[in-house]
């Protein structure tokens, strides 16, 4: 039995039965049987189903946003932003898939009567084990291109976003994707582990490094494709020539949007020493202006933490930083009452001996450290187990590009942050994962290139 709580109030929203090993196996077998017929459906028709899914999202947007807010705690404006972002991703896939999946003729020689071609074959049945923080984004990055490419998808939403996962399945089925081709698998990590025991042809996981490492180990012996989109400890460096107020506002939004629960949230800030004091002042003023409260209220910016267990992590990070000499400029403790609340927290004068600069925080808390120059900032940005995104704020593009070229991360930003584009590959290095989603590479990721050597007689 799965119990779903509203993280803002602690109230139970729903109880529902999760899958058990028997039902997971049945779902896998049905998907295995259904997949070849789905792959034989012309690509144009598979894309029509995704177009109909998009229409369903538009029609039911208000209800979908409300469910997401109630079960995850995401402020409702941000839930709507996520749904609008989903529409943009769907538009990209609808536009780019046919070109990307077309057979390629790579060589032809009339004298030898030889032709060489590449076709893009579906992997087969894939497992999509997903996270709760952006269920529409991280889910659709996988299941949309996977379905378009002709795969069947066993989709396990996070146990913290189950109702959203069930909405997604309803929308897919109403759009014409067969029930056995897009199959929700409901439950927690144990259900995820049961899913991995099925002989699937690919494992696409979004979640934490800790779980990702277990999944890599479980899938390792199978020799099937494994992609892991994991966490981050993403840095921003603010150089000395910025408009301090604008930079503080932009970086604060990158750190606190979605209550700091984004894989690419800004988690570390380095500020050139010459503007450190005014930056801190502007940053704290900005964060003080964020309204925390009922996530269904249109003016709320900071919601609850989705997972109650994260409160203890944040408390520990604050205590550790303060003990080692950090200055607590704002917040620092849970907000008492029902639900999972933590004050927006700003720590200054931090350094890399502190957990807040080394371990993923995944909450409304940030550390800010002064740096002497660009070279020190580069060293500190790279001093991490992770490598999802990194950014520089400053006037000079040349300076920013020189710095970012030396930073080891999947995505880099100049004067922006906490940003994902469907046109660009989304990937991490080191503990941030392996493989990628989005862009044309993230469509091909759900296919196997098959080599054709064709000689006429
Ligand atoms: P999580 O690792 O706790 O859970 C992710 C999924 O794995 C859930 O569906 C869970 O039920 C399942 N799971 C747990 N144990 C499992 C096991 N042993 N076998 C199979 N499945 C198992 O992560 P979360 O709390 O849902 O998500 C937050 C994390 O995800 C953060 O670290 C965040 O940075 C990361 N994230 C990364 C990206 C990205 O694109 N790189 C995007 C969003 C979130």
Short mmCIF file of C-alpha atoms and ligand atoms in Angstrom, two decimals:
data_model
loop_
_atom_site.label_atom_id
_atom_site.label_comp_id
_atom_site.label_asym_id
_atom_site.label_seq_id
_atom_site.Cartn_x
_atom_site.Cartn_y
_atom_site.Cartn_z
CA UNK A 1 0.00 0.00 0.00
CA UNK A 2 1.38 3.40 -1.04
CA UNK A 3 0.38 6.41 1.07
CA UNK A 4 0.59 9.81 -0.60
CA UNK A 5 0.97 12.86 1.64
CA UNK A 6 0.59 16.52 0.85
CA UNK A 7 4.06 17.79 1.85
CA UNK A 8 2.69 21.26 2.64
CA UNK A 9 0.27 19.97 5.28
CA UNK A 10 1.23 16.37 6.04
CA UNK A 11 -2.35 15.34 5.22
CA UNK A 12 -2.85 11.99 3.47
CA UNK A 13 -4.19 12.59 -0.06
CA UNK A 14 -4.58 9.02 -1.30
CA UNK A 15 -3.75 5.44 -0.47
CA UNK A 16 -3.36 3.07 -3.38
CA UNK A 17 -2.01 -0.37 -4.09
CA UNK A 18 1.44 -0.46 -5.64
CA UNK A 19 2.71 -3.15 -8.00
CA UNK A 20 4.04 -6.41 -6.65
CA UNK A 21 6.60 -8.69 -8.23
CA UNK A 22 3.88 -10.71 -10.00
CA UNK A 23 2.19 -7.65 -11.55
CA UNK A 24 5.55 -6.14 -12.54
CA UNK A 25 6.41 -9.38 -14.36
CA UNK A 26 3.00 -9.43 -16.07
CA UNK A 27 3.42 -5.83 -17.18
CA UNK A 28 6.85 -6.58 -18.56
CA UNK A 29 5.53 -9.59 -20.51
CA UNK A 30 2.65 -7.62 -21.95
CA UNK A 31 5.01 -4.83 -23.00
CA UNK A 32 7.36 -7.37 -24.60
CA UNK A 33 4.49 -8.82 -26.62
CA UNK A 34 3.13 -5.40 -27.65
CA UNK A 35 6.39 -3.72 -28.64
CA UNK A 36 6.95 -5.14 -32.17
CA UNK A 37 3.49 -4.01 -33.33
CA UNK A 38 4.16 -0.52 -31.95
CA UNK A 39 7.51 -0.38 -33.74
CA UNK A 40 5.67 -1.36 -36.95
CA UNK A 41 3.26 1.59 -36.64
CA UNK A 42 4.50 4.26 -39.08
CA UNK A 43 6.55 6.96 -37.37
CA UNK A 44 4.03 9.57 -38.57
CA UNK A 45 1.30 7.83 -36.57
CA UNK A 46 3.44 7.49 -33.45
CA UNK A 47 4.07 11.24 -33.70
CA UNK A 48 0.31 11.80 -34.07
CA UNK A 49 -0.15 10.08 -30.71
CA UNK A 50 2.40 12.43 -29.11
CA UNK A 51 0.56 15.38 -30.72
CA UNK A 52 -2.69 14.12 -29.16
CA UNK A 53 -0.89 13.72 -25.80
CA UNK A 54 0.15 17.37 -26.10
CA UNK A 55 -3.47 18.39 -26.73
CA UNK A 56 -4.52 16.45 -23.64
CA UNK A 57 -1.93 18.27 -21.52
CA UNK A 58 -3.23 21.63 -22.79
CA UNK A 59 -6.85 20.68 -22.11
CA UNK A 60 -6.20 19.39 -18.58
CA UNK A 61 -3.46 21.83 -17.62
CA UNK A 62 -5.17 23.36 -14.57
CA UNK A 63 -5.99 19.95 -13.07
CA UNK A 64 -2.50 18.60 -13.79
CA UNK A 65 -0.87 21.62 -12.17
CA UNK A 66 -3.05 21.24 -9.10
CA UNK A 67 -2.21 17.56 -8.66
CA UNK A 68 1.50 18.28 -9.02
CA UNK A 69 1.29 21.03 -6.43
CA UNK A 70 -0.71 18.91 -4.00
CA UNK A 71 1.53 15.84 -4.08
CA UNK A 72 4.97 17.40 -4.63
CA UNK A 73 4.43 20.80 -2.99
CA UNK A 74 5.61 22.75 -6.04
CA UNK A 75 4.19 26.30 -5.97
CA UNK A 76 1.33 26.31 -8.46
CA UNK A 77 2.82 28.95 -10.77
CA UNK A 78 5.93 26.77 -11.02
CA UNK A 79 3.76 23.72 -11.72
CA UNK A 80 2.21 25.60 -14.63
CA UNK A 81 5.69 26.68 -15.79
CA UNK A 82 6.71 23.04 -15.84
CA UNK A 83 3.67 22.10 -17.93
CA UNK A 84 4.37 24.94 -20.37
CA UNK A 85 7.98 23.80 -20.55
CA UNK A 86 6.71 20.30 -21.29
CA UNK A 87 4.76 21.66 -24.28
CA UNK A 88 7.95 23.24 -25.63
CA UNK A 89 9.80 19.93 -25.25
CA UNK A 90 7.02 18.08 -27.02
CA UNK A 91 7.20 20.63 -29.87
CA UNK A 92 10.91 19.96 -30.19
CA UNK A 93 10.41 16.18 -30.34
CA UNK A 94 7.53 16.57 -32.81
CA UNK A 95 9.71 18.73 -35.03
CA UNK A 96 13.05 16.92 -34.78
CA UNK A 97 12.23 13.21 -34.56
CA UNK A 98 11.47 12.36 -38.19
CA UNK A 99 14.70 14.02 -39.40
CA UNK A 100 16.75 12.36 -36.69
CA UNK A 101 15.37 8.86 -37.07
CA UNK A 102 15.49 8.78 -40.88
CA UNK A 103 17.63 6.05 -42.42
CA UNK A 104 20.99 7.41 -43.54
CA UNK A 105 22.74 6.46 -46.75
CA UNK A 106 26.39 6.95 -45.84
CA UNK A 107 28.12 5.43 -48.87
CA UNK A 108 27.28 4.35 -52.42
CA UNK A 109 29.65 3.10 -55.14
CA UNK A 110 28.18 2.15 -58.48
CA UNK A 111 31.29 0.31 -59.70
CA UNK A 112 31.37 -1.90 -56.64
CA UNK A 113 27.52 -1.94 -56.62
CA UNK A 114 27.85 -1.32 -52.93
CA UNK A 115 25.73 0.81 -50.60
CA UNK A 116 26.06 1.39 -46.88
CA UNK A 117 23.16 2.57 -44.74
CA UNK A 118 22.35 3.16 -41.09
CA UNK A 119 18.89 2.58 -39.68
CA UNK A 120 17.80 3.57 -36.18
CA UNK A 121 16.17 0.58 -34.51
CA UNK A 122 14.24 0.78 -31.25
CA UNK A 123 15.96 -0.79 -28.24
CA UNK A 124 12.84 -2.83 -27.40
CA UNK A 125 11.29 -2.66 -23.92
CA UNK A 126 12.84 -0.05 -21.67
CA UNK A 127 12.54 0.76 -17.97
CA UNK A 128 12.12 4.47 -17.17
CA UNK A 129 12.66 5.01 -13.43
CA UNK A 130 11.97 8.61 -12.64
CA UNK A 131 12.36 11.38 -10.03
CA UNK A 132 9.71 13.58 -8.42
CA UNK A 133 11.19 17.07 -8.65
CA UNK A 134 10.19 17.73 -12.27
CA UNK A 135 8.13 14.67 -13.14
CA UNK A 136 6.89 16.08 -16.47
CA UNK A 137 10.35 17.18 -17.56
CA UNK A 138 12.48 14.25 -16.50
CA UNK A 139 9.76 11.77 -17.51
CA UNK A 140 9.10 13.21 -20.95
CA UNK A 141 12.83 13.50 -21.74
CA UNK A 142 12.79 9.71 -21.72
CA UNK A 143 9.36 8.32 -22.51
CA UNK A 144 8.52 10.67 -25.41
CA UNK A 145 11.56 9.98 -27.62
CA UNK A 146 11.50 6.33 -26.51
CA UNK A 147 7.90 5.89 -27.69
CA UNK A 148 8.51 7.87 -30.87
CA UNK A 149 11.44 5.59 -31.69
CA UNK A 150 9.21 2.49 -31.35
CA UNK A 151 10.05 1.26 -27.85
CA UNK A 152 7.63 0.05 -25.21
CA UNK A 153 8.13 1.89 -21.91
CA UNK A 154 7.70 0.58 -18.37
CA UNK A 155 7.44 3.91 -16.58
CA UNK A 156 7.97 4.03 -12.83
CA UNK A 157 7.22 7.49 -11.53
CA UNK A 158 8.71 8.41 -8.17
CA UNK A 159 6.59 7.35 -5.21
CA UNK A 160 6.42 11.10 -4.44
CA UNK A 161 4.84 11.87 -7.84
CA UNK A 162 2.60 8.84 -8.31
CA UNK A 163 -0.63 10.70 -9.06
CA UNK A 164 1.15 12.77 -11.70
CA UNK A 165 2.56 9.56 -13.16
CA UNK A 166 -0.94 8.10 -13.37
CA UNK A 167 -2.20 11.27 -15.09
CA UNK A 168 0.61 10.94 -17.63
CA UNK A 169 -0.38 7.34 -18.32
CA UNK A 170 -4.06 8.32 -18.75
CA UNK A 171 -3.10 11.06 -21.18
CA UNK A 172 -0.87 8.72 -23.19
CA UNK A 173 -3.55 6.05 -23.44
CA UNK A 174 -6.24 8.60 -24.35
CA UNK A 175 -3.86 9.85 -27.05
CA UNK A 176 -3.74 6.42 -28.68
CA UNK A 177 -0.59 4.86 -27.21
CA UNK A 178 -1.63 1.27 -26.36
CA UNK A 179 -1.96 0.36 -22.67
CA UNK A 180 0.75 -2.29 -23.03
CA UNK A 181 3.18 0.05 -24.80
CA UNK A 182 3.24 2.78 -22.16
CA UNK A 183 2.84 1.01 -18.85
CA UNK A 184 2.94 2.72 -15.46
CA UNK A 185 4.62 0.69 -12.72
CA UNK A 186 3.58 2.04 -9.35
CA UNK A 187 5.57 1.93 -6.13
CA UNK A 188 8.74 2.90 -4.31
CA UNK A 189 12.37 1.85 -4.62
CA UNK A 190 11.53 -1.82 -4.00
CA UNK A 191 9.19 -1.72 -6.99
CA UNK A 192 11.96 -0.06 -8.98
CA UNK A 193 14.28 -2.92 -8.02
CA UNK A 194 11.62 -5.46 -9.11
CA UNK A 195 11.37 -3.70 -12.45
CA UNK A 196 15.12 -3.99 -12.91
CA UNK A 197 14.89 -7.75 -12.43
CA UNK A 198 12.91 -7.98 -15.70
CA UNK A 199 14.98 -8.62 -18.84
CA UNK A 200 14.47 -5.12 -20.25
CA UNK A 201 16.56 -3.79 -23.16
CA UNK A 202 17.49 -0.47 -21.59
CA UNK A 203 17.42 1.29 -18.23
CA UNK A 204 16.88 5.05 -18.12
CA UNK A 205 17.08 6.42 -14.62
CA UNK A 206 16.71 9.91 -13.16
CA UNK A 207 17.44 10.34 -9.47
CA UNK A 208 20.17 10.54 -6.89
CA UNK A 209 23.77 9.38 -7.23
CA UNK A 210 23.27 6.82 -4.45
CA UNK A 211 20.39 5.09 -6.21
CA UNK A 212 22.07 5.52 -9.59
CA UNK A 213 25.12 3.62 -8.37
CA UNK A 214 22.88 0.72 -7.23
CA UNK A 215 21.11 0.72 -10.57
CA UNK A 216 24.36 0.70 -12.51
CA UNK A 217 25.49 -2.30 -10.45
CA UNK A 218 22.18 -4.15 -10.96
CA UNK A 219 22.15 -3.49 -14.71
CA UNK A 220 25.89 -3.96 -15.26
CA UNK A 221 25.86 -7.67 -16.01
CA UNK A 222 22.99 -7.41 -18.47
CA UNK A 223 24.89 -5.66 -21.25
CA UNK A 224 21.97 -3.38 -21.95
CA UNK A 225 22.04 0.36 -22.38
CA UNK A 226 22.02 2.26 -19.08
CA UNK A 227 21.59 6.00 -18.75
CA UNK A 228 21.80 7.74 -15.39
CA UNK A 229 20.77 11.38 -14.94
CA UNK A 230 21.91 12.13 -11.40
CA UNK A 231 22.45 14.95 -8.96
CA UNK A 232 24.61 18.05 -8.94
CA UNK A 233 26.44 20.57 -6.79
CA UNK A 234 26.27 23.26 -9.40
CA UNK A 235 28.50 26.35 -9.06
CA UNK A 236 28.14 29.94 -10.22
CA UNK A 237 31.04 32.38 -10.31
CA UNK A 238 30.14 36.09 -10.14
CA UNK A 239 32.97 38.17 -11.60
CA UNK A 240 33.90 41.71 -10.59
CA UNK A 241 32.25 43.62 -13.45
CA UNK A 242 28.60 42.62 -13.06
CA UNK A 243 25.51 44.66 -12.31
CA UNK A 244 25.42 43.42 -8.72
CA UNK A 245 21.65 43.65 -8.19
CA UNK A 246 20.78 41.93 -11.46
CA UNK A 247 23.35 39.16 -10.87
CA UNK A 248 22.15 38.61 -7.28
CA UNK A 249 18.52 38.37 -8.44
CA UNK A 250 19.37 35.92 -11.25
CA UNK A 251 21.57 33.66 -9.13
CA UNK A 252 19.15 33.69 -6.17
CA UNK A 253 16.36 32.52 -8.47
CA UNK A 254 18.67 29.76 -9.72
CA UNK A 255 19.28 28.66 -6.14
CA UNK A 256 15.75 28.90 -4.72
CA UNK A 257 13.38 28.19 -7.63
CA UNK A 258 11.44 24.94 -7.04
CA UNK A 259 12.49 25.43 -3.40
CA UNK A 260 16.04 24.52 -4.41
CA UNK A 261 14.95 21.05 -5.49
CA UNK A 262 16.23 21.09 -9.06
CA UNK A 263 19.02 18.85 -10.28
CA UNK A 264 20.58 22.01 -11.76
CA UNK A 265 19.79 24.35 -8.86
CA UNK A 266 22.65 26.67 -8.06
CA UNK A 267 24.26 24.99 -5.04
CA UNK A 268 27.52 26.93 -4.66
CA UNK A 269 28.24 30.60 -5.29
CA UNK A 270 31.72 32.11 -5.66
CA UNK A 271 31.93 35.89 -5.74
CA UNK A 272 34.90 38.04 -6.72
CA UNK A 273 36.16 39.59 -3.47
CA UNK A 274 35.88 43.15 -4.82
CA UNK A 275 32.06 42.95 -4.97
CA UNK A 276 31.51 40.38 -2.20
CA UNK A 277 29.92 42.71 0.38
CA UNK A 278 27.42 44.45 -1.95
CA UNK A 279 26.59 41.10 -3.56
CA UNK A 280 25.75 39.55 -0.18
CA UNK A 281 23.56 42.51 0.67
CA UNK A 282 21.66 42.37 -2.63
CA UNK A 283 21.36 38.58 -2.47
CA UNK A 284 19.91 38.52 1.03
CA UNK A 285 17.47 41.33 0.15
CA UNK A 286 16.30 39.31 -2.84
CA UNK A 287 15.80 36.09 -0.86
CA UNK A 288 14.04 37.96 1.95
CA UNK A 289 11.46 39.01 -0.65
CA UNK A 290 10.53 35.41 -1.54
CA UNK A 291 7.12 34.48 -0.25
CA UNK A 292 6.92 31.07 1.43
CA UNK A 293 3.52 29.55 2.10
CA UNK A 294 0.54 27.69 0.67
CA UNK A 295 1.80 26.31 -2.64
CA UNK A 296 -1.69 26.64 -4.14
CA UNK A 297 -1.49 30.41 -3.61
CA UNK A 298 -0.51 32.14 -6.88
CA UNK A 299 1.96 34.46 -5.12
CA UNK A 300 3.94 31.71 -3.35
CA UNK A 301 7.53 31.25 -4.47
CA UNK A 302 8.93 28.91 -1.78
CA UNK A 303 7.00 25.72 -1.05
CA UNK A 304 7.61 22.81 1.31
CA UNK A 305 10.31 20.21 0.84
CA UNK A 306 8.82 17.26 -0.97
CA UNK A 307 10.66 14.70 1.16
CA UNK A 308 10.52 15.08 4.92
CA UNK A 309 13.89 13.35 5.34
CA UNK A 310 15.63 16.29 3.65
CA UNK A 311 14.96 18.54 6.66
CA UNK A 312 17.54 16.59 8.68
CA UNK A 313 20.10 16.91 5.85
CA UNK A 314 19.67 20.69 5.72
CA UNK A 315 19.87 21.05 9.50
CA UNK A 316 23.09 19.06 9.50
CA UNK A 317 24.60 21.17 6.71
CA UNK A 318 23.78 24.42 8.52
CA UNK A 319 25.17 23.19 11.86
CA UNK A 320 28.34 21.91 10.20
CA UNK A 321 28.91 25.19 8.32
CA UNK A 322 28.29 27.42 11.34
CA UNK A 323 30.57 25.25 13.49
CA UNK A 324 33.36 25.65 10.93
CA UNK A 325 33.02 29.44 10.76
CA UNK A 326 30.31 30.30 8.23
CA UNK A 327 28.10 33.33 8.82
CA UNK A 328 24.37 32.59 8.83
CA UNK A 329 22.81 35.59 7.06
CA UNK A 330 19.26 34.30 6.74
CA UNK A 331 17.09 31.38 7.89
CA UNK A 332 18.82 28.24 9.11
CA UNK A 333 16.07 26.13 10.63
CA UNK A 334 12.86 24.22 9.88
CA UNK A 335 9.60 26.17 9.97
CA UNK A 336 7.55 24.68 12.77
CA UNK A 337 4.07 23.28 12.16
CA UNK A 338 2.59 20.67 9.85
CA UNK A 339 4.29 19.71 6.63
CA UNK A 340 7.95 19.78 5.56
CA UNK A 341 9.13 23.36 5.74
CA UNK A 342 12.60 24.89 5.93
CA UNK A 343 13.46 28.59 5.99
CA UNK A 344 15.23 30.02 2.92
CA UNK A 345 18.82 29.95 4.19
CA UNK A 346 21.90 31.94 3.16
CA UNK A 347 25.36 31.09 4.51
CA UNK A 348 28.32 33.39 3.79
CA UNK A 349 32.09 32.89 4.25
CA UNK A 350 31.77 29.18 3.53
CA UNK A 351 34.64 26.99 2.31
CA UNK A 352 35.19 23.52 0.92
CA UNK A 353 35.66 21.86 4.30
CA UNK A 354 31.90 22.32 4.80
CA UNK A 355 29.23 19.84 3.74
CA UNK A 356 27.12 22.65 2.28
CA UNK A 357 29.80 23.13 -0.40
CA UNK A 358 30.37 19.42 -1.05
CA UNK A 359 27.12 17.45 -0.71
CA UNK A 360 23.96 18.00 -2.73
CA UNK A 361 21.62 20.11 -0.53
CA UNK A 362 18.44 19.83 -2.61
CA UNK A 363 16.59 22.46 -0.61
CA UNK A 364 16.30 26.21 -0.01
CA UNK A 365 19.85 26.73 1.24
CA UNK A 366 22.96 28.20 -0.34
CA UNK A 367 26.60 28.84 0.54
CA UNK A 368 28.51 31.89 -0.76
CA UNK A 369 32.32 32.07 -0.80
CA UNK A 370 34.58 35.01 -1.78
CA UNK A 371 37.37 34.32 -4.31
CA UNK A 372 40.49 36.27 -5.20
CA UNK A 373 40.53 35.73 -8.97
CA UNK A 374 39.29 33.70 -11.95
CA UNK A 375 41.89 30.95 -11.51
CA UNK A 376 40.79 30.29 -7.92
CA UNK A 377 37.15 30.28 -9.01
CA UNK A 378 37.90 27.66 -11.69
CA UNK A 379 39.73 25.44 -9.19
CA UNK A 380 36.85 25.66 -6.72
CA UNK A 381 34.17 25.05 -9.34
CA UNK A 382 36.00 21.86 -10.36
CA UNK A 383 36.58 20.73 -6.76
CA UNK A 384 33.48 18.50 -6.63
CA UNK A 385 32.35 14.92 -7.18
CA UNK A 386 29.63 16.22 -9.50
CA UNK A 387 29.50 17.92 -12.91
CA UNK A 388 26.02 18.75 -14.11
CA UNK A 389 26.08 22.52 -14.79
CA UNK A 390 28.26 25.56 -14.02
CA UNK A 391 27.93 29.24 -14.82
CA UNK A 392 29.64 32.61 -14.91
CA UNK A 393 28.02 36.02 -14.45
CA UNK A 394 29.99 38.90 -15.93
CA UNK A 395 30.04 41.40 -18.78
CA UNK A 396 32.71 39.79 -20.96
CA UNK A 397 31.68 36.82 -23.06
CA UNK A 398 35.33 36.08 -23.89
CA UNK A 399 36.27 35.94 -20.20
CA UNK A 400 33.26 33.76 -19.38
CA UNK A 401 34.00 31.37 -22.24
CA UNK A 402 37.65 31.12 -21.21
CA UNK A 403 36.60 30.20 -17.68
CA UNK A 404 33.81 27.81 -18.70
CA UNK A 405 36.07 25.98 -21.16
CA UNK A 406 38.10 24.88 -18.11
CA UNK A 407 35.11 23.73 -16.04
CA UNK A 408 34.18 20.05 -16.17
CA UNK A 409 30.36 20.03 -16.47
CA UNK A 410 27.70 18.80 -18.89
CA UNK A 411 26.16 22.26 -19.41
CA UNK A 412 27.67 25.73 -18.95
CA UNK A 413 25.95 29.09 -18.66
CA UNK A 414 26.90 32.70 -19.20
CA UNK A 415 24.60 35.15 -17.37
CA UNK A 416 21.93 32.52 -16.84
CA UNK A 417 21.53 29.39 -14.75
CA UNK A 418 19.12 26.59 -13.76
CA UNK A 419 18.13 26.36 -17.42
CA UNK A 420 17.42 23.39 -19.70
CA UNK A 421 16.84 23.63 -23.45
CA UNK A 422 15.25 20.82 -25.48
CA UNK A 423 17.60 21.70 -28.34
CA UNK A 424 20.75 21.05 -26.28
CA UNK A 425 22.00 17.74 -24.86
CA UNK A 426 21.36 17.31 -21.13
CA UNK A 427 24.11 15.30 -19.48
CA UNK A 428 26.41 15.19 -16.50
CA UNK A 429 29.97 14.10 -15.82
CA UNK A 430 31.37 12.24 -12.78
CA UNK A 431 28.65 11.57 -10.16
CA UNK A 432 26.13 13.57 -12.20
CA UNK A 433 25.65 10.60 -14.47
CA UNK A 434 26.25 8.88 -17.78
CA UNK A 435 24.38 9.19 -21.05
CA UNK A 436 22.17 12.08 -22.09
CA UNK A 437 18.66 13.20 -22.93
CA UNK A 438 17.25 15.99 -25.14
CA UNK A 439 18.59 17.38 -28.44
CA UNK A 440 18.82 15.12 -31.47
CA UNK A 441 21.37 13.01 -29.53
CA UNK A 442 18.67 12.43 -26.92
CA UNK A 443 16.34 11.06 -29.61
CA UNK A 444 18.98 8.71 -30.97
CA UNK A 445 19.70 7.59 -27.39
CA UNK A 446 16.58 5.40 -27.57
CA UNK A 447 17.72 3.61 -30.70
CA UNK A 448 20.40 1.24 -31.78
CA UNK A 449 22.15 2.12 -35.04
CA UNK A 450 22.01 -0.89 -37.36
CA UNK A 451 24.64 -1.11 -40.09
CA UNK A 452 23.50 -2.22 -43.56
CA UNK A 453 26.09 -3.42 -46.12
CA UNK A 454 24.17 -3.86 -49.40
CA UNK A 455 25.85 -5.24 -52.52
CA UNK A 456 23.83 -5.72 -55.70
CA UNK A 457 24.77 -8.62 -57.96
P1 LIG B 1 15.93 8.79 -5.75
O1 LIG B 1 17.26 8.28 -6.19
O2 LIG B 1 15.59 8.71 -4.31
O3 LIG B 1 14.75 8.05 -6.52
C1 LIG B 1 14.64 8.06 -7.94
C2 LIG B 1 13.80 6.90 -8.40
O4 LIG B 1 14.48 5.67 -8.12
C3 LIG B 1 12.44 6.78 -7.70
O5 LIG B 1 11.47 6.42 -8.67
C4 LIG B 1 12.67 5.64 -6.70
O6 LIG B 1 11.50 4.97 -6.36
C5 LIG B 1 13.62 4.76 -7.47
N1 LIG B 1 14.45 3.85 -6.68
C6 LIG B 1 14.93 4.02 -5.42
N2 LIG B 1 15.71 2.98 -5.07
C7 LIG B 1 15.73 2.13 -6.12
C8 LIG B 1 16.37 0.87 -6.37
N3 LIG B 1 17.16 0.28 -5.47
N4 LIG B 1 16.17 0.28 -7.58
C9 LIG B 1 15.40 0.87 -8.51
N5 LIG B 1 14.77 2.04 -8.33
C10 LIG B 1 14.94 2.67 -7.15
O7 LIG B 1 15.87 10.31 -6.27
P2 LIG B 1 14.72 11.38 -6.06
O8 LIG B 1 14.69 11.80 -4.63
O9 LIG B 1 13.46 10.90 -6.69
O10 LIG B 1 15.24 12.58 -6.97
C11 LIG B 1 16.14 13.55 -6.53
C12 LIG B 1 17.51 13.33 -7.16
O11 LIG B 1 17.38 13.27 -8.57
C13 LIG B 1 18.46 14.47 -6.89
O12 LIG B 1 19.75 13.95 -6.62
C14 LIG B 1 18.46 15.24 -8.21
O13 LIG B 1 19.60 16.01 -8.43
C15 LIG B 1 18.32 14.13 -9.19
N6 LIG B 1 17.80 14.60 -10.47
C16 LIG B 1 18.63 14.61 -11.57
C17 LIG B 1 18.17 15.09 -12.78
C18 LIG B 1 19.05 15.15 -13.98
O14 LIG B 1 18.54 15.35 -15.08
N7 LIG B 1 20.36 14.99 -13.87
C19 LIG B 1 16.86 15.55 -12.89
C20 LIG B 1 16.04 15.52 -11.76
C21 LIG B 1 16.52 15.03 -10.56
#
